[in-house]
Coordinates of C-alpha atoms in Angstrom, one line a residue:
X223 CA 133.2 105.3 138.9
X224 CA 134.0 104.9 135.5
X225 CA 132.2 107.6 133.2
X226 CA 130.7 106.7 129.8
X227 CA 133.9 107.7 127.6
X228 CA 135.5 104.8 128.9
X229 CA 132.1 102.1 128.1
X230 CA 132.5 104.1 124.0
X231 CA 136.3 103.1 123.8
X232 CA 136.1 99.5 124.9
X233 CA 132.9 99.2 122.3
X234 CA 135.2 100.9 119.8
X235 CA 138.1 98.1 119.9
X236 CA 138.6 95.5 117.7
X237 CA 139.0 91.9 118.7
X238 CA 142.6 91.8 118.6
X239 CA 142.8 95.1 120.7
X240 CA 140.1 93.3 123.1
X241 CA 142.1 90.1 123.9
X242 CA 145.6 92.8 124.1
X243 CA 143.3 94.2 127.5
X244 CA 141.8 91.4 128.5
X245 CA 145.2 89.5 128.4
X246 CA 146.8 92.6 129.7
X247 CA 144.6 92.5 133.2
X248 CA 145.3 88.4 133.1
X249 CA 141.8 87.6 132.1
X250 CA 140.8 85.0 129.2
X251 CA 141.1 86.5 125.9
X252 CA 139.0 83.4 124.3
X253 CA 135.3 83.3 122.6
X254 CA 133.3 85.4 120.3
X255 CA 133.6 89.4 120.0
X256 CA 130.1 89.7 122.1
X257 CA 131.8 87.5 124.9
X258 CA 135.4 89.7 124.7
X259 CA 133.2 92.9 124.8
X260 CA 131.1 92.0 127.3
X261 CA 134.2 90.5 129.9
X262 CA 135.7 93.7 128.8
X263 CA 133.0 96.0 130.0
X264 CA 132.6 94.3 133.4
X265 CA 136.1 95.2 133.8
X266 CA 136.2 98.5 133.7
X267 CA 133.4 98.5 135.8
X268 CA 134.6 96.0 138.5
X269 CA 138.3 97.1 138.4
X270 CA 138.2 100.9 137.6
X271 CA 142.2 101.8 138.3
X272 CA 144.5 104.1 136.9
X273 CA 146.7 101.2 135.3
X274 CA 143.3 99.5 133.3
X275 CA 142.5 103.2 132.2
X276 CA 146.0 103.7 131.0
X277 CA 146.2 100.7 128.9
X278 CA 142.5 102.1 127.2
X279 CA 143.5 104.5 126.7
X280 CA 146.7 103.7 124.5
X281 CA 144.3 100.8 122.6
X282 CA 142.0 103.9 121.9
X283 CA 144.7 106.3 121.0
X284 CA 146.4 103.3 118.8
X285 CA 143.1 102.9 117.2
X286 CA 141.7 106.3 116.5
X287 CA 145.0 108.4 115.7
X288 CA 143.3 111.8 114.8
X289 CA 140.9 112.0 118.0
X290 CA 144.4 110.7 120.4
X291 CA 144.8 112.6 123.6
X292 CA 141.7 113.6 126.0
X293 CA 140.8 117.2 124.8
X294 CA 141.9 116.5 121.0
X295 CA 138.3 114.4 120.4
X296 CA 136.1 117.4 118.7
X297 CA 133.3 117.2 116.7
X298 CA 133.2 117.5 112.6
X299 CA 132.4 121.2 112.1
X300 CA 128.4 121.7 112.1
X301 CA 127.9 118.4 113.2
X302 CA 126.4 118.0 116.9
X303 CA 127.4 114.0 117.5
X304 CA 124.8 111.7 119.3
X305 CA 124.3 112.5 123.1
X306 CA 123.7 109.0 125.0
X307 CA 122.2 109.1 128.1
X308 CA 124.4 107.2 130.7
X309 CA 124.4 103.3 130.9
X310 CA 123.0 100.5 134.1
X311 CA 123.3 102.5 137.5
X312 CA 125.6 101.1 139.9
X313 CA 125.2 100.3 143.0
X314 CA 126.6 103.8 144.9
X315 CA 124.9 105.8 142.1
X316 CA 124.5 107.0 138.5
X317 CA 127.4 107.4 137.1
X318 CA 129.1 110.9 137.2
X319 CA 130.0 113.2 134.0
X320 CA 133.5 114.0 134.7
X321 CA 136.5 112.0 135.0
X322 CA 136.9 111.3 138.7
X323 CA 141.0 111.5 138.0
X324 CA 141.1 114.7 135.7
X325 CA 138.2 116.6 137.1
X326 CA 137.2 116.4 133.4
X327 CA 133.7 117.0 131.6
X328 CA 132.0 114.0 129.7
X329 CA 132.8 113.9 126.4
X330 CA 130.9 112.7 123.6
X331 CA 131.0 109.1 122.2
X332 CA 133.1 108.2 119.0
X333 CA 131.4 107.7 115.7
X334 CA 131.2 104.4 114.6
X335 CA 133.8 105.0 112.2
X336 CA 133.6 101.3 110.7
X337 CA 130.3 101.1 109.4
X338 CA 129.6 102.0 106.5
X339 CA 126.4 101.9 104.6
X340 CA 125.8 99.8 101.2
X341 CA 125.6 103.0 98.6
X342 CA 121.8 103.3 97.1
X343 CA 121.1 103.6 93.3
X344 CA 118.3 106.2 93.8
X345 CA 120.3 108.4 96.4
X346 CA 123.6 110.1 95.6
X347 CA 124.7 111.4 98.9
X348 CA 126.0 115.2 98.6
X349 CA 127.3 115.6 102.9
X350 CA 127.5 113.8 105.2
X351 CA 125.5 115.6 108.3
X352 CA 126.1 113.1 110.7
X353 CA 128.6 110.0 110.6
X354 CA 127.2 106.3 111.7
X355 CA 126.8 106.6 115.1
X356 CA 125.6 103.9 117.4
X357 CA 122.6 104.0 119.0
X358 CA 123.4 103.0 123.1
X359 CA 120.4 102.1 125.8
X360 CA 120.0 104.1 128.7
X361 CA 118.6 101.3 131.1
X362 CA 117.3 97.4 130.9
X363 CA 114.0 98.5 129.5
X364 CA 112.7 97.1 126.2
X365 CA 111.6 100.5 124.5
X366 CA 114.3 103.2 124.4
X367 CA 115.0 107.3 123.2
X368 CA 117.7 108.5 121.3
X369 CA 118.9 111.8 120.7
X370 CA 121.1 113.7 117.8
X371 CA 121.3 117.4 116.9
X372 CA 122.9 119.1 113.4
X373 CA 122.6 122.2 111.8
X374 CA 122.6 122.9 108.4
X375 CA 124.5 125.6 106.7
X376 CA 123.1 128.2 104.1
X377 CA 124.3 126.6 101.5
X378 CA 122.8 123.3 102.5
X379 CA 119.4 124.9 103.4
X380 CA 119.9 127.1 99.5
X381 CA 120.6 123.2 97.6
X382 CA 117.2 122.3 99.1
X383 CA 115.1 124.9 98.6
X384 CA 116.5 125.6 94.6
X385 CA 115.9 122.0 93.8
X386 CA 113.3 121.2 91.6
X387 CA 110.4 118.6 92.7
X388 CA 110.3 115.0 92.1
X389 CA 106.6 115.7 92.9
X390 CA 104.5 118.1 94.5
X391 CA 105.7 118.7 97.9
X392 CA 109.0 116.5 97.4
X393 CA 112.3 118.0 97.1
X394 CA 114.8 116.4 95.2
X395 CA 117.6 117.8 97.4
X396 CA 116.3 116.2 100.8
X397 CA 118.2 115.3 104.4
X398 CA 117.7 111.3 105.2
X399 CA 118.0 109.6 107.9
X400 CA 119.1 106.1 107.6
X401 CA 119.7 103.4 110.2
X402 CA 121.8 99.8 110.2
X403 CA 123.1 97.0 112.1
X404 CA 126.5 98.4 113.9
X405 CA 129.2 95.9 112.0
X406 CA 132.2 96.5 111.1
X407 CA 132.0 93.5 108.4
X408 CA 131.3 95.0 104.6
X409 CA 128.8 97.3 104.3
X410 CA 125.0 97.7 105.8
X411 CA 122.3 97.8 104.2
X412 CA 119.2 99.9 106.1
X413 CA 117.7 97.9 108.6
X414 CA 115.2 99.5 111.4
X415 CA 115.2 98.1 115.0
X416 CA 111.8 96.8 116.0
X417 CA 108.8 100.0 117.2
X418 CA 110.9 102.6 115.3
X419 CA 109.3 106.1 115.9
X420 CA 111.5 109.4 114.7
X421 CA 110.3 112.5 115.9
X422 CA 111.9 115.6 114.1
X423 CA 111.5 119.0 116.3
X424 CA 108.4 117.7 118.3
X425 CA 106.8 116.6 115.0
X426 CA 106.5 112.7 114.1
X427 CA 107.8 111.9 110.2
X428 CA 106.7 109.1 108.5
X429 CA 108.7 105.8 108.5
X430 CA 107.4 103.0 105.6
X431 CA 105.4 100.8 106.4
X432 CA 104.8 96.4 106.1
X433 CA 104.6 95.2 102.6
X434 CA 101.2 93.2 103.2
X435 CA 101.5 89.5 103.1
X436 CA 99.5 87.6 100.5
X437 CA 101.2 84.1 101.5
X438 CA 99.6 82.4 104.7
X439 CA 101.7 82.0 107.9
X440 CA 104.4 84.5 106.5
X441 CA 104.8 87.2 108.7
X442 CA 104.7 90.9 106.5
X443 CA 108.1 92.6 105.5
X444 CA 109.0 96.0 106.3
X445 CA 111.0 97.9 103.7
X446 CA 114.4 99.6 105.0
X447 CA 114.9 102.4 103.1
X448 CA 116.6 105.9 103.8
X449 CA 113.9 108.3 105.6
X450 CA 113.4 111.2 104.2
X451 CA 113.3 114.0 107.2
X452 CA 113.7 117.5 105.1
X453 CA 109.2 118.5 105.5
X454 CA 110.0 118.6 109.5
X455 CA 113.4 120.3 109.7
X456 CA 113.9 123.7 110.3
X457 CA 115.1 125.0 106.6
X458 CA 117.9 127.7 108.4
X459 CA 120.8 127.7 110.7
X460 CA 118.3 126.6 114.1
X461 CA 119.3 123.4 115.4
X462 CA 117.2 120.2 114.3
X463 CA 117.0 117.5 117.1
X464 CA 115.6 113.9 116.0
X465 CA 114.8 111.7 118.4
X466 CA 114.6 108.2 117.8
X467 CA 112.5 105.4 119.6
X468 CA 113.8 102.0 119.0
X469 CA 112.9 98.8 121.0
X470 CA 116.5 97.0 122.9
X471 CA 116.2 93.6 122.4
X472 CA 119.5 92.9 122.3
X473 CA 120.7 93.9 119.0
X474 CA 122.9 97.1 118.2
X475 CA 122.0 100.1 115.3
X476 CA 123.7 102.7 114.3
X477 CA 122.0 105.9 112.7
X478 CA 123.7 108.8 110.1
X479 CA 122.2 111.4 108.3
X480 CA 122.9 112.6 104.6
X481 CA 122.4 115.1 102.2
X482 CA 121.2 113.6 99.0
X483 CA 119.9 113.8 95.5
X484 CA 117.5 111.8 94.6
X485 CA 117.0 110.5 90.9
X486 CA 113.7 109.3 89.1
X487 CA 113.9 105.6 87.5
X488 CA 113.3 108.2 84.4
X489 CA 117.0 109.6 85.4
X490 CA 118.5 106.0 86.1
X491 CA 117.6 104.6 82.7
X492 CA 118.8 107.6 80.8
X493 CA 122.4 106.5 82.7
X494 CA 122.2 103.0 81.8
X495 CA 121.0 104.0 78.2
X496 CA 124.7 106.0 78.1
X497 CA 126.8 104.0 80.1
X498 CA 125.7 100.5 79.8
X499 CA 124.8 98.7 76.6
X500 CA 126.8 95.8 75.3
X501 CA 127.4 96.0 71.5
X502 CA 125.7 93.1 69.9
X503 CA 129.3 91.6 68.4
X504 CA 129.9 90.9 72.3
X505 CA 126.7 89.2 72.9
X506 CA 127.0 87.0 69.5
X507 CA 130.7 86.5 71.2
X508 CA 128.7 85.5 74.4
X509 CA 126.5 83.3 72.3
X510 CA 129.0 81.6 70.6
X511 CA 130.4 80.8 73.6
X512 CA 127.5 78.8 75.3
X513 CA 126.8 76.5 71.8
X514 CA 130.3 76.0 71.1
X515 CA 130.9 72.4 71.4
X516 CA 131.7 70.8 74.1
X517 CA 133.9 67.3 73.3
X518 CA 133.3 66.1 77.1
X519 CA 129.7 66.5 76.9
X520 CA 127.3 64.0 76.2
X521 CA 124.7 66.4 75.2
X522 CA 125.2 69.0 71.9
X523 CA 123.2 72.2 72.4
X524 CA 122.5 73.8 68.7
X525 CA 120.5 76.2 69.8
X526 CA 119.1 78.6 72.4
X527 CA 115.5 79.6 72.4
X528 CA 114.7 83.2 73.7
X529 CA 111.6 84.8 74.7
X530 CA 110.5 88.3 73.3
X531 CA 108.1 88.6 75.8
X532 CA 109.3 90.5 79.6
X533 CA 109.2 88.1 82.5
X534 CA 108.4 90.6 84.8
X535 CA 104.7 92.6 82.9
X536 CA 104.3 89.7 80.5
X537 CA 104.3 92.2 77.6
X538 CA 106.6 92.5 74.9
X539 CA 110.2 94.1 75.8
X540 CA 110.9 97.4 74.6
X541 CA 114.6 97.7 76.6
X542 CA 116.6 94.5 77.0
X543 CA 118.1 94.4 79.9
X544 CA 120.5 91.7 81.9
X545 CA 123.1 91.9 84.7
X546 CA 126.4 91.1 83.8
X547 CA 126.6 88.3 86.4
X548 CA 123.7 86.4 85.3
X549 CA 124.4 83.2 83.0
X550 CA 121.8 83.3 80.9
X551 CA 120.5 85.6 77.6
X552 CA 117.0 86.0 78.9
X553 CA 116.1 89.7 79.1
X554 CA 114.0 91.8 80.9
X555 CA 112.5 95.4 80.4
X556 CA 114.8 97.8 81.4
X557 CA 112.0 100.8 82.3
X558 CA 109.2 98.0 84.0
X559 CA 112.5 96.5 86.0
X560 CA 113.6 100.5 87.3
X561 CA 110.1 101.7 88.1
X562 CA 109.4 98.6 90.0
X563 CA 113.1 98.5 92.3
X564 CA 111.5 102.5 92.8
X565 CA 108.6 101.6 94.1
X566 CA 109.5 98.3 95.9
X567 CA 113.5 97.8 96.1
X568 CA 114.6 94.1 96.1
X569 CA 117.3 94.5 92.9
X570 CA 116.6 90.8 92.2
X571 CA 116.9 89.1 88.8
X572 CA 113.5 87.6 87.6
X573 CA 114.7 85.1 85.4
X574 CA 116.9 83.3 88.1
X575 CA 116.7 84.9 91.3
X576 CA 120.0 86.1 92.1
X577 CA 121.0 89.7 92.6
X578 CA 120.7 92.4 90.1
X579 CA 122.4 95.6 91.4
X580 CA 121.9 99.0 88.9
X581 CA 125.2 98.9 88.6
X582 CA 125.6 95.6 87.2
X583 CA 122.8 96.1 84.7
X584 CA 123.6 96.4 80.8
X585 CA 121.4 96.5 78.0
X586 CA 121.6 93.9 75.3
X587 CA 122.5 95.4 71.5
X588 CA 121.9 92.4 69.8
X589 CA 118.6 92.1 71.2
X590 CA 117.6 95.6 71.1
X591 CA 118.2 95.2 67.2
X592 CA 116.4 91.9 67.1
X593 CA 113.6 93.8 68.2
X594 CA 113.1 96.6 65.5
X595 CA 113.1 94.1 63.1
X596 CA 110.7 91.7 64.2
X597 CA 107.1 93.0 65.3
X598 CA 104.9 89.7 65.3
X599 CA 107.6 87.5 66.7
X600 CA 107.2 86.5 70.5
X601 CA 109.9 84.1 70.3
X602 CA 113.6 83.5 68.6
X603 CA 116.5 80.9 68.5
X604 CA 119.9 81.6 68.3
X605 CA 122.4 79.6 66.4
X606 CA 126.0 77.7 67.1
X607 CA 127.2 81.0 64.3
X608 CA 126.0 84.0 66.6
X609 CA 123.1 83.8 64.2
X610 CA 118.9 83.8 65.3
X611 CA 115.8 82.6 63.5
X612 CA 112.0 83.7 64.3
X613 CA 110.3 81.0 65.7
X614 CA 106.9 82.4 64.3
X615 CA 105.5 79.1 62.3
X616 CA 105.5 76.8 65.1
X617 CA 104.1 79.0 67.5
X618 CA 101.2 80.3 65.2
X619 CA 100.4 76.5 64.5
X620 CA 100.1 75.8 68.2
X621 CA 98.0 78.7 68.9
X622 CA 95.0 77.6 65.9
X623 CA 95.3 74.6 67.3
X624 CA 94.5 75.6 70.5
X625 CA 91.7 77.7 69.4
X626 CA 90.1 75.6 67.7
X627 CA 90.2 72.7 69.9
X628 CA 89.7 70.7 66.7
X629 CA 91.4 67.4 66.1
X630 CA 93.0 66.6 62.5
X631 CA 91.3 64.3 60.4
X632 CA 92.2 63.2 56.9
X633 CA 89.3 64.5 54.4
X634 CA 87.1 62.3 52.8
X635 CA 86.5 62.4 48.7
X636 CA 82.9 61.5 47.6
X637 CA 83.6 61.3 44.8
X638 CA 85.6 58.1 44.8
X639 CA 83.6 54.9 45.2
X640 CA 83.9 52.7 47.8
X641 CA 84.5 48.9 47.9
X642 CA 81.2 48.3 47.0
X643 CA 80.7 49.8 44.1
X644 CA 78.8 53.0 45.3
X645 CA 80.0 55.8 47.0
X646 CA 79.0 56.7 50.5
X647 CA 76.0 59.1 49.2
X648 CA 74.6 56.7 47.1
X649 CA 74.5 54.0 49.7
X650 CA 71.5 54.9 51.3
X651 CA 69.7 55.1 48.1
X652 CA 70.9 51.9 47.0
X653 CA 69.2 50.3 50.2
X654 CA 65.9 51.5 49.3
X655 CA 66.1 49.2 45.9
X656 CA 66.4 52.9 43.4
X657 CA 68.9 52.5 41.2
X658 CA 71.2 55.5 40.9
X659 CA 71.5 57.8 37.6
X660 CA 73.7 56.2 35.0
X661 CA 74.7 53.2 37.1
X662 CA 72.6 50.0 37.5
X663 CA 69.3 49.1 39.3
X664 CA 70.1 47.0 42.3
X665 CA 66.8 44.8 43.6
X666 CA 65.0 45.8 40.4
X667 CA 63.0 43.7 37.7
X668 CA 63.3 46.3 35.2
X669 CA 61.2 46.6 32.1
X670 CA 64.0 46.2 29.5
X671 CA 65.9 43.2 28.1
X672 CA 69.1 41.8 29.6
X673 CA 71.8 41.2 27.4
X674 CA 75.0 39.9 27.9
X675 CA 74.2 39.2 31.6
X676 CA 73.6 43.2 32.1
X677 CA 70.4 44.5 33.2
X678 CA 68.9 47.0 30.8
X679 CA 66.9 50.0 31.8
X680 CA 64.0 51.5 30.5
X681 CA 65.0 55.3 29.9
X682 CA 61.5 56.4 28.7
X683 CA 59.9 56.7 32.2
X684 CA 59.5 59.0 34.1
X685 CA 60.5 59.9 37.9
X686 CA 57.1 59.0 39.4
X687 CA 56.6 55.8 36.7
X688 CA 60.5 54.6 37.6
X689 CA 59.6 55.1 41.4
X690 CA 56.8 52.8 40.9
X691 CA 58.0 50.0 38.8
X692 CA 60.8 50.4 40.4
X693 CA 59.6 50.1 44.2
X694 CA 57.2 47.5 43.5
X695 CA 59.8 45.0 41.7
X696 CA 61.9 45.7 44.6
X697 CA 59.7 45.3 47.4
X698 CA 58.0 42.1 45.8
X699 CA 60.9 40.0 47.5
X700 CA 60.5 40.9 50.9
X701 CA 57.3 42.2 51.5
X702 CA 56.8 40.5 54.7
X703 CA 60.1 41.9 55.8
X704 CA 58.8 45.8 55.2
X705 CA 55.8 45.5 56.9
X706 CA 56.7 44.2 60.0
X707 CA 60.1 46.2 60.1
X708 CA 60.7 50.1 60.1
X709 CA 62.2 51.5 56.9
X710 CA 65.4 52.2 57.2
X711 CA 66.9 55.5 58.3
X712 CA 68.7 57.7 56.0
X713 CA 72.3 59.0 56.8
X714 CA 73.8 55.9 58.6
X715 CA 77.4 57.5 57.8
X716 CA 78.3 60.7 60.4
X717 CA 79.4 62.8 57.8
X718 CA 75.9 62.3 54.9
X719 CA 74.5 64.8 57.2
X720 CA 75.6 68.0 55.8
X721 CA 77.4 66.5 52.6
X722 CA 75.9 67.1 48.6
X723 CA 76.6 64.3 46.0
X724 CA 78.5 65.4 43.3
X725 CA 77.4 63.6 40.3

């Protein structure tokens, strides 16, 4: 019966080298590369014969020229691959170790040499311990082990020990283990298969955990992230074995393990702060750019408003930041945007969604200098010129106005009379019959002289004295009136109530 070698190679091929076997044995060499690999494994298990292994065997050899030939396959020095227990029994048996032709002893399975993980700002690999390997059930059932041993040189185990500590307990020299969908297509990012468990020398590590959900019917996301294995090994030359649960349901990982150095968000922003700031002549240059005008558009932008204010803490920015692949001049904070891809990676732009990988990033000179020299402004437009204005008088204006919740009204001068004659203080007296100082008595006989038509009054009298001469001539008219009606109330006009006359 075939052994497992054989199962490793045909998973190894390509599509074209699939379709050159299939062809080859005169089967059909059409549909996807699950289909080919599938048709191709039933294959070598239906039709195990010496001319189907030969013609593996020179698709494997053409494929993997440094591990050609049957004894050449070793292992990278150190390095212990994956053992995978053996596939589906058949039906006279489990399937043997040894090569039923040669007589010879299983051999391990090749490294998934293909894959090849997304590089991670916050990890700077220093070995590679362990290439991506796949990870291959045993049997049909739903929950499955998986083994791999290393070994770590003295100089390996001296790097981790001499490192200092990104906090107490924490190496900054640590061994991860990190885990991905087996594709051969660009690079992986970390991805766990479903009931993950990795147990390092008997001992379970800790594997993060679901971000909690806040949204209902949204089902919680786990981060993927490398998982740092260095508290459980065995800091010498000893063998470490991990062993790996995973559940099977029909999807295919691969696992590697590193030697890395870790940075701090502190360490990241010193690197951007050196390597990536664009000078502010190429920003006005980028500015320019978006107002110049356009003679097929029917809409002239003159300017381009800019908030001071960080999208992602709502405070002011201290470090401008942008990737270079967004399209617009909106900045964020540089040191809120690092800390919080540390805590929670999602390298996501937060003014328009779209990825913002570290290396991408660059900090903004123009704005940086924009900054030191305004400290009250939250807001700014730039000009068609390359040019910027604080926007500091409209936004002050808005804000009293919303404080005070006060409409505008045009003031009133009491001073100035009114159609009537009188102005609005001296109406209510005027209704009363008194006659205001220095103007005429209205509804009053008087006790002077007229001349001329004009009514003369009688300065010699008193307050009380004018009162009563003065009431009584007036209220002679309409005395019937007064008695039956109430006297009329002072301060018919809204604003009499708090308002001195000016005389």
């Amino acid at each position: 019966m075939p052994t497992l070698w054989f199962f490793n190679m045909v998973k190894s091929f390509r599509v074209s080298d699939l379709q050159t076997l299939l062809a080859s044995m005169g089967r059909s060499k059409s549909g996807l590369k699950q289909d080919l690999v599938g048709r191709a494994l039933r294959l070598v298990q239906t039709e195990y014969s010496p001319e189907l292994l030969k013609h593996v065997r020179q698709l494997y050899e053409t494929r993997f020229p440094k591990a050609s030939g049957w004894l050449a396959a070793r292992r990278p020095e150190g390095v212990t691959a994956v053992s995978y227990p053996t596939l589906s029994s058949s039906p006279r048996g489990a399937m043997q170790g040894t090569d039923y032709l040669n007589g010879m002893p299983k051999l391990p399975a090749p490294p998934a040499a293909e894959v090849k993980l997304v590089p991670l700002p916050f990890y700077h690999n220093l070995e590679t311990l362990l290439p991506p390997t796949e990870l291959i059930a045993q049997n049909s059932e739903k929950l499955q082990d998986s083994q791999c041993v290393f070994e770590l040189t003295q100089s390996q185990v001296d790097q981790i020990r001499n490192s200092s500590e990104l906090r107490p307990g924490v190496k900054s020299v640590q061994v991860v283990l990190r885990i991905c969908y087996t594709d051969s297509i660009g690079v992986q990012e970390d991805q766990y298969p479903p009931n993950i468990a990795v147990k390092v020398n008997q001992s379970y590590c800790h594997v993060p955990g679901y971000y909690p959900s806040n949204k209902p019917g949204v089902e919680p996301r786990r981060p993927c992230r490398p998982i740092n294995i260095t508290p459980w090994l065995h800091l010498s030359t000893a063998t470490n074995r991990v062993t790996i649960t995973w559940g099977n349901f029909g999807k295919r990982y691969s696992v590697a393990v590193y030697l890395v150095r870790v940075f701090t968000s502190a360490e990241l922003f010193n690197q951007l702060k050196h390597c990536s700031v664009e000078s502010a002549e190429r920003c006005r240059e980028r500015i320019q750019d978006k107002l110049r005008f356009d003679p097929e558009s029917e809409i002239a932008t003159t300017g381009l408003r800019v908030s001071l204010i960080c999208p992602l803490v709502k405070m002011r920015l201290g470090v401008p930041c942008r990737a270079l692949t967004c399209a617009h001049l909106q900045c964020f904070d540089a040191v809120f945007f690092l800390q919080m891809n540390e805590k929670k990676p999602t390298w996501t732009c937060p003014v328009c969604d779209k990825p913002a990988p570290y290396e991408l990033l660059t900090i903004d000179g123009l704005l940086s200098e924009i900054l030191k020299e305004t400290e009250d402004v939250e807001e700014i437009e730039y000009l068609t010129d390359g040019s910027w204005r604080p926007i500091r008088d409209e936004k002050d204006k808005e804000r009293e106005r919303e404080r005070s919740h006060t409409p505008d009204y045009p003031l009133v001068d009491i001073c100035v009379p009114e159609a009537n004659g009188h102005s609005p203080a001296h109406s209510s007296t005027s209704q009363t019959g008194k006659s205001a100082p220095g103007g005429p008595a209205v509804g009053s006989a008087g006790t002077g002289s007229t001349s001329g038509g004009g009514a003369v009054v009688d300065l010699t009298l008193d307050d009380s004295s004018d009162e009563e001469g003065g009431g009584g001539a007036g209220d002679s008219e309409d005395t019937e009136d007064s008695q039956d009606s109430p006297p009329p109330k002072r301060g018919r006009y809204d604003y009499d109530k708090d308002l001195v006359t000016a005389y």
